[in-house]
Amino acid sequence: MESVHVSSVAVLDKVMAILDAYERGATVLEPRTVAERTGLTLPTVYRLMQAMTEHSLLEKDGTRFRPGTRLLRLGGLGAAAFDLRRTALPHLNRLSAETAENAELHVRRGHARVAVEVVLSPQNLRPFVEAGMPFPLHVGASAKALLAWLPPDEAEAIADASARHFLGSSAFDQKTFHAALRRTRNRGWADSDGERWAGVAAVAAPVFDVRGEVVAAVVLSGPSTRLPAKRRRELAPLVRTTAASVSKDTGYLESPAQ
């Protein structure tokens, strides 16, 4: 019988233990089997599994339970992100090799953006970015690239939520931000200098999927001293071409540059 590590979030630990019980190849399990596999008591397992059905983490099948639709949806998102990373990586490698700067792939996750793939600059002075790092969606070049093609009301709501989460309030210049989104959409790329970190500049362009929706942003980032405004304008076509290549590989049939 396996023991379950109990932390300060004991209920979450137990829920994860129940989900882990399905990793052994079973798609439908009785609560008694889950109790045996987790070391939890049968009443606890049954109570939690019933609660998990209310959130679509599990679905009841007679006296047994199977993984729910929310897990399938989240799993699909994870698989899609993995496929996108794999598709984008060779293009990011080329972008970084040609520019000697960081080449990154950012995706939107709620009111944040996350770097899901990063090719680091070979130079000693470079922005510190790790895959999985969350960033705000109300500032930064990739934030503009990710939001500019959304309906204005939706983009505003996401930016407001980002500001509240990362700043503790929604006090940011919405007028300037929305003007930046319009400019991004008109020219097909975005840039920033010191918006997220002082001394860091970036250029970003959107990645479109087969439905024509923005699913990611290709980002080139580096020290502001190496990426002043003129250099960012010079590199923008290369970043856009890289994003267009990733878009094409995801099934997008039209050029984002059009």
Short mmCIF file of C-alpha atoms in Angstrom, two decimals:
data_model
loop_
_atom_site.label_atom_id
_atom_site.label_comp_id
_atom_site.label_asym_id
_atom_site.label_seq_id
_atom_site.Cartn_x
_atom_site.Cartn_y
_atom_site.Cartn_z
CA MET A 1 0.00 0.00 0.00
CA GLU A 2 1.42 3.39 -0.99
CA SER A 3 1.53 6.29 1.39
CA VAL A 4 0.45 9.76 0.34
CA HIS A 5 2.58 12.79 1.10
CA VAL A 6 0.47 15.27 3.07
CA SER A 7 1.44 18.92 2.79
CA SER A 8 -0.24 22.13 3.89
CA VAL A 9 -2.60 21.67 0.93
CA ALA A 10 -3.62 18.18 1.98
CA VAL A 11 -6.83 18.10 -0.02
CA LEU A 12 -4.97 18.94 -3.20
CA ASP A 13 -2.42 16.24 -2.42
CA LYS A 14 -5.23 13.72 -2.09
CA VAL A 15 -6.87 14.81 -5.32
CA MET A 16 -3.54 14.45 -7.12
CA ALA A 17 -3.06 11.01 -5.57
CA ILE A 18 -6.46 9.98 -6.93
CA LEU A 19 -5.56 11.23 -10.40
CA ASP A 20 -2.21 9.44 -10.20
CA ALA A 21 -4.09 6.18 -9.63
CA TYR A 22 -5.24 6.43 -13.26
CA GLU A 23 -1.68 6.57 -14.58
CA ARG A 24 -1.30 2.80 -14.44
CA GLY A 25 -3.26 2.18 -17.60
CA ALA A 26 -6.74 2.04 -16.10
CA THR A 27 -9.41 4.29 -17.60
CA VAL A 28 -12.23 3.35 -15.22
CA LEU A 29 -11.70 2.66 -11.50
CA GLU A 30 -13.79 1.74 -8.48
CA PRO A 31 -13.27 3.92 -5.39
CA ARG A 32 -12.13 0.81 -3.50
CA THR A 33 -9.33 0.25 -6.03
CA VAL A 34 -8.30 3.91 -5.79
CA ALA A 35 -8.23 3.62 -1.99
CA GLU A 36 -5.97 0.59 -2.24
CA ARG A 37 -3.63 2.32 -4.67
CA THR A 38 -3.38 5.57 -2.74
CA GLY A 39 -3.53 4.46 0.86
CA LEU A 40 -6.43 6.82 1.50
CA THR A 41 -9.50 5.65 3.37
CA LEU A 42 -12.46 4.54 1.26
CA PRO A 43 -14.84 7.24 2.65
CA THR A 44 -12.27 9.95 1.83
CA VAL A 45 -11.73 8.61 -1.67
CA TYR A 46 -15.46 8.34 -2.38
CA ARG A 47 -16.13 11.86 -1.05
CA LEU A 48 -13.34 13.41 -3.10
CA MET A 49 -14.19 11.50 -6.26
CA GLN A 50 -17.81 12.64 -6.00
CA ALA A 51 -16.59 16.24 -5.58
CA MET A 52 -14.25 15.86 -8.56
CA THR A 53 -17.20 14.93 -10.76
CA GLU A 54 -18.75 18.32 -9.99
CA HIS A 55 -15.72 19.98 -11.58
CA SER A 56 -15.60 17.54 -14.55
CA LEU A 57 -12.28 16.12 -13.37
CA LEU A 58 -13.98 12.72 -13.19
CA GLU A 59 -17.18 11.27 -14.63
CA LYS A 60 -19.29 8.61 -12.95
CA ASP A 61 -19.85 5.35 -14.79
CA GLY A 62 -22.17 3.28 -12.62
CA THR A 63 -20.20 2.60 -9.43
CA ARG A 64 -16.94 3.45 -11.14
CA PHE A 65 -15.28 6.69 -12.23
CA ARG A 66 -13.42 7.67 -15.40
CA PRO A 67 -11.33 10.77 -16.26
CA GLY A 68 -13.59 13.74 -16.97
CA THR A 69 -13.90 16.15 -19.84
CA ARG A 70 -11.89 18.88 -18.11
CA LEU A 71 -8.86 16.60 -17.88
CA LEU A 72 -9.24 15.72 -21.54
CA ARG A 73 -9.45 19.39 -22.48
CA LEU A 74 -6.45 20.34 -20.36
CA GLY A 75 -4.53 17.40 -21.75
CA GLY A 76 -5.34 18.57 -25.24
CA LEU A 77 -4.07 22.05 -24.41
CA GLY A 78 -0.86 20.58 -23.07
CA ALA A 79 -0.39 18.45 -26.16
CA ALA A 80 -1.09 21.42 -28.41
CA ALA A 81 1.47 23.53 -26.54
CA PHE A 82 4.02 20.74 -26.85
CA ASP A 83 3.39 20.39 -30.59
CA LEU A 84 3.67 24.16 -31.03
CA ARG A 85 6.98 24.21 -29.18
CA ARG A 86 8.32 21.40 -31.33
CA THR A 87 7.14 23.16 -34.48
CA ALA A 88 8.62 26.52 -33.47
CA LEU A 89 11.99 25.36 -32.14
CA PRO A 90 13.92 25.12 -35.44
CA HIS A 91 12.64 28.55 -36.44
CA LEU A 92 13.66 30.00 -33.06
CA ASN A 93 17.09 28.44 -33.41
CA ARG A 94 17.57 30.18 -36.75
CA LEU A 95 16.29 33.49 -35.42
CA SER A 96 18.69 33.39 -32.48
CA ALA A 97 21.60 32.30 -34.70
CA GLU A 98 20.99 35.17 -37.12
CA THR A 99 20.63 37.84 -34.43
CA ALA A 100 22.67 36.50 -31.48
CA GLU A 101 19.75 37.44 -29.21
CA ASN A 102 17.18 35.46 -27.24
CA ALA A 103 14.47 33.88 -29.40
CA GLU A 104 11.36 32.90 -27.46
CA LEU A 105 7.86 31.53 -27.96
CA HIS A 106 5.16 32.95 -25.68
CA VAL A 107 1.58 31.74 -25.29
CA ARG A 108 -1.36 33.19 -23.40
CA ARG A 109 -2.52 31.47 -20.23
CA GLY A 110 -5.45 33.35 -18.70
CA HIS A 111 -4.26 36.84 -17.77
CA ALA A 112 -0.58 35.93 -18.13
CA ARG A 113 1.76 34.97 -20.91
CA VAL A 114 4.19 32.11 -20.54
CA ALA A 115 7.48 31.44 -22.28
CA VAL A 116 7.07 27.85 -23.48
CA GLU A 117 10.29 27.70 -25.52
CA VAL A 118 13.48 29.73 -25.19
CA VAL A 119 16.67 29.74 -27.25
CA LEU A 120 19.19 31.79 -25.30
CA SER A 121 21.55 34.29 -26.82
CA PRO A 122 25.18 33.12 -26.99
CA GLN A 123 26.23 36.46 -25.56
CA ASN A 124 27.05 36.85 -21.88
CA LEU A 125 24.73 39.83 -21.43
CA ARG A 126 21.20 38.63 -22.13
CA PRO A 127 17.74 38.69 -20.49
CA PHE A 128 17.09 35.90 -18.03
CA VAL A 129 14.17 33.85 -19.36
CA GLU A 130 13.27 30.25 -18.57
CA ALA A 131 10.60 28.10 -20.18
CA GLY A 132 7.52 28.15 -17.97
CA MET A 133 8.10 31.67 -16.66
CA PRO A 134 4.86 33.70 -16.47
CA PHE A 135 4.83 37.35 -17.52
CA PRO A 136 2.14 40.05 -17.44
CA LEU A 137 -0.19 40.63 -20.38
CA HIS A 138 -0.60 44.38 -19.97
CA VAL A 139 3.00 45.26 -20.83
CA GLY A 140 5.65 43.96 -23.20
CA ALA A 141 6.03 43.27 -26.90
CA SER A 142 4.65 39.74 -26.80
CA ALA A 143 1.65 40.88 -24.74
CA LYS A 144 0.72 43.26 -27.55
CA ALA A 145 1.23 40.59 -30.20
CA LEU A 146 -0.94 38.13 -28.27
CA LEU A 147 -3.81 40.56 -27.59
CA ALA A 148 -3.91 42.84 -30.65
CA TRP A 149 -6.04 40.45 -32.74
CA LEU A 150 -8.65 39.90 -30.02
CA PRO A 151 -11.90 41.89 -29.82
CA PRO A 152 -11.09 45.16 -27.97
CA ASP A 153 -13.39 44.38 -25.04
CA GLU A 154 -11.78 40.98 -24.52
CA ALA A 155 -8.27 42.42 -24.76
CA GLU A 156 -9.20 45.12 -22.23
CA ALA A 157 -10.57 42.60 -19.74
CA ILE A 158 -7.43 40.45 -19.99
CA ALA A 159 -5.14 43.46 -19.59
CA ASP A 160 -7.13 44.67 -16.57
CA ALA A 161 -6.88 41.23 -14.95
CA SER A 162 -3.14 41.15 -15.65
CA ALA A 163 -2.62 44.55 -14.08
CA ARG A 164 -4.56 43.56 -10.96
CA HIS A 165 -2.59 40.32 -10.63
CA PHE A 166 0.89 41.67 -11.27
CA LEU A 167 0.50 45.21 -9.93
CA GLY A 168 -2.12 44.68 -7.24
CA SER A 169 -4.41 47.14 -9.01
CA SER A 170 -5.78 47.93 -12.45
CA ALA A 171 -3.99 51.29 -12.52
CA PHE A 172 -2.25 51.32 -15.86
CA ASP A 173 -2.56 53.54 -18.90
CA GLN A 174 -5.32 51.80 -20.82
CA LYS A 175 -5.53 54.48 -23.50
CA THR A 176 -1.85 54.13 -24.37
CA PHE A 177 -2.06 50.35 -24.22
CA HIS A 178 -5.01 50.13 -26.60
CA ALA A 179 -3.33 52.54 -29.00
CA ALA A 180 -0.34 50.19 -28.94
CA LEU A 181 -2.61 47.26 -29.77
CA ARG A 182 -4.05 49.10 -32.77
CA ARG A 183 -0.56 49.98 -33.96
CA THR A 184 0.54 46.36 -33.53
CA ARG A 185 -2.32 45.07 -35.63
CA ASN A 186 -1.74 47.68 -38.33
CA ARG A 187 1.94 46.93 -38.80
CA GLY A 188 1.92 43.24 -37.83
CA TRP A 189 4.50 43.41 -35.04
CA ALA A 190 5.12 44.96 -31.65
CA ASP A 191 8.12 46.19 -29.73
CA SER A 192 8.95 47.34 -26.24
CA ASP A 193 11.81 48.86 -24.30
CA GLY A 194 11.92 48.64 -20.53
CA GLU A 195 8.22 47.92 -20.16
CA ARG A 196 8.68 44.70 -18.21
CA TRP A 197 12.32 44.92 -17.11
CA ALA A 198 14.46 48.04 -17.21
CA GLY A 199 17.17 47.70 -19.81
CA VAL A 200 15.45 44.93 -21.78
CA ALA A 201 13.96 45.48 -25.24
CA ALA A 202 12.00 43.12 -27.47
CA VAL A 203 10.32 42.65 -30.84
CA ALA A 204 7.37 40.26 -31.22
CA ALA A 205 5.05 39.00 -33.94
CA PRO A 206 1.95 36.80 -33.76
CA VAL A 207 1.69 33.12 -34.65
CA PHE A 208 -1.63 32.10 -36.21
CA ASP A 209 -3.18 28.65 -36.20
CA VAL A 210 -5.22 26.89 -38.88
CA ARG A 211 -8.33 28.81 -37.77
CA GLY A 212 -6.59 32.16 -38.20
CA GLU A 213 -6.44 32.80 -34.44
CA VAL A 214 -3.35 34.01 -32.61
CA VAL A 215 -1.99 31.13 -30.54
CA ALA A 216 1.50 32.39 -29.71
CA ALA A 217 4.05 35.11 -30.24
CA VAL A 218 7.61 34.83 -31.51
CA VAL A 219 9.78 37.14 -29.43
CA LEU A 220 13.29 38.46 -29.94
CA SER A 221 14.68 39.98 -26.74
CA GLY A 222 17.96 41.49 -25.68
CA PRO A 223 19.55 44.39 -23.80
CA SER A 224 18.22 47.80 -24.77
CA THR A 225 21.76 48.83 -25.68
CA ARG A 226 21.80 46.22 -28.45
CA LEU A 227 18.15 46.69 -29.44
CA PRO A 228 17.50 50.44 -29.70
CA ALA A 229 14.47 51.61 -31.66
CA LYS A 230 16.28 51.66 -35.01
CA ARG A 231 17.61 48.12 -34.56
CA ARG A 232 14.16 46.87 -33.52
CA ARG A 233 12.67 48.29 -36.72
CA GLU A 234 15.42 46.62 -38.74
CA LEU A 235 14.80 43.25 -37.08
CA ALA A 236 11.00 43.41 -37.23
CA PRO A 237 10.76 41.86 -40.74
CA LEU A 238 12.91 38.93 -39.64
CA VAL A 239 10.77 38.35 -36.54
CA ARG A 240 7.62 38.56 -38.66
CA THR A 241 9.03 36.11 -41.19
CA THR A 242 9.90 33.70 -38.37
CA ALA A 243 6.40 33.95 -36.92
CA ALA A 244 4.91 33.49 -40.40
CA SER A 245 6.99 30.32 -40.88
CA VAL A 246 5.74 28.92 -37.58
CA SER A 247 2.18 29.87 -38.56
CA LYS A 248 2.54 28.07 -41.87
CA ASP A 249 3.81 24.96 -40.12
CA THR A 250 0.76 24.99 -37.85
CA GLY A 251 -1.54 24.97 -40.87
CA TYR A 252 -2.22 28.68 -41.31
CA LEU A 253 -2.86 29.29 -45.01
CA GLU A 254 -2.46 33.05 -45.24
CA SER A 255 0.52 35.21 -44.48
CA PRO A 256 0.14 37.26 -41.25
CA ALA A 257 1.96 40.00 -43.13
CA GLN A 258 -1.04 40.57 -45.37
#
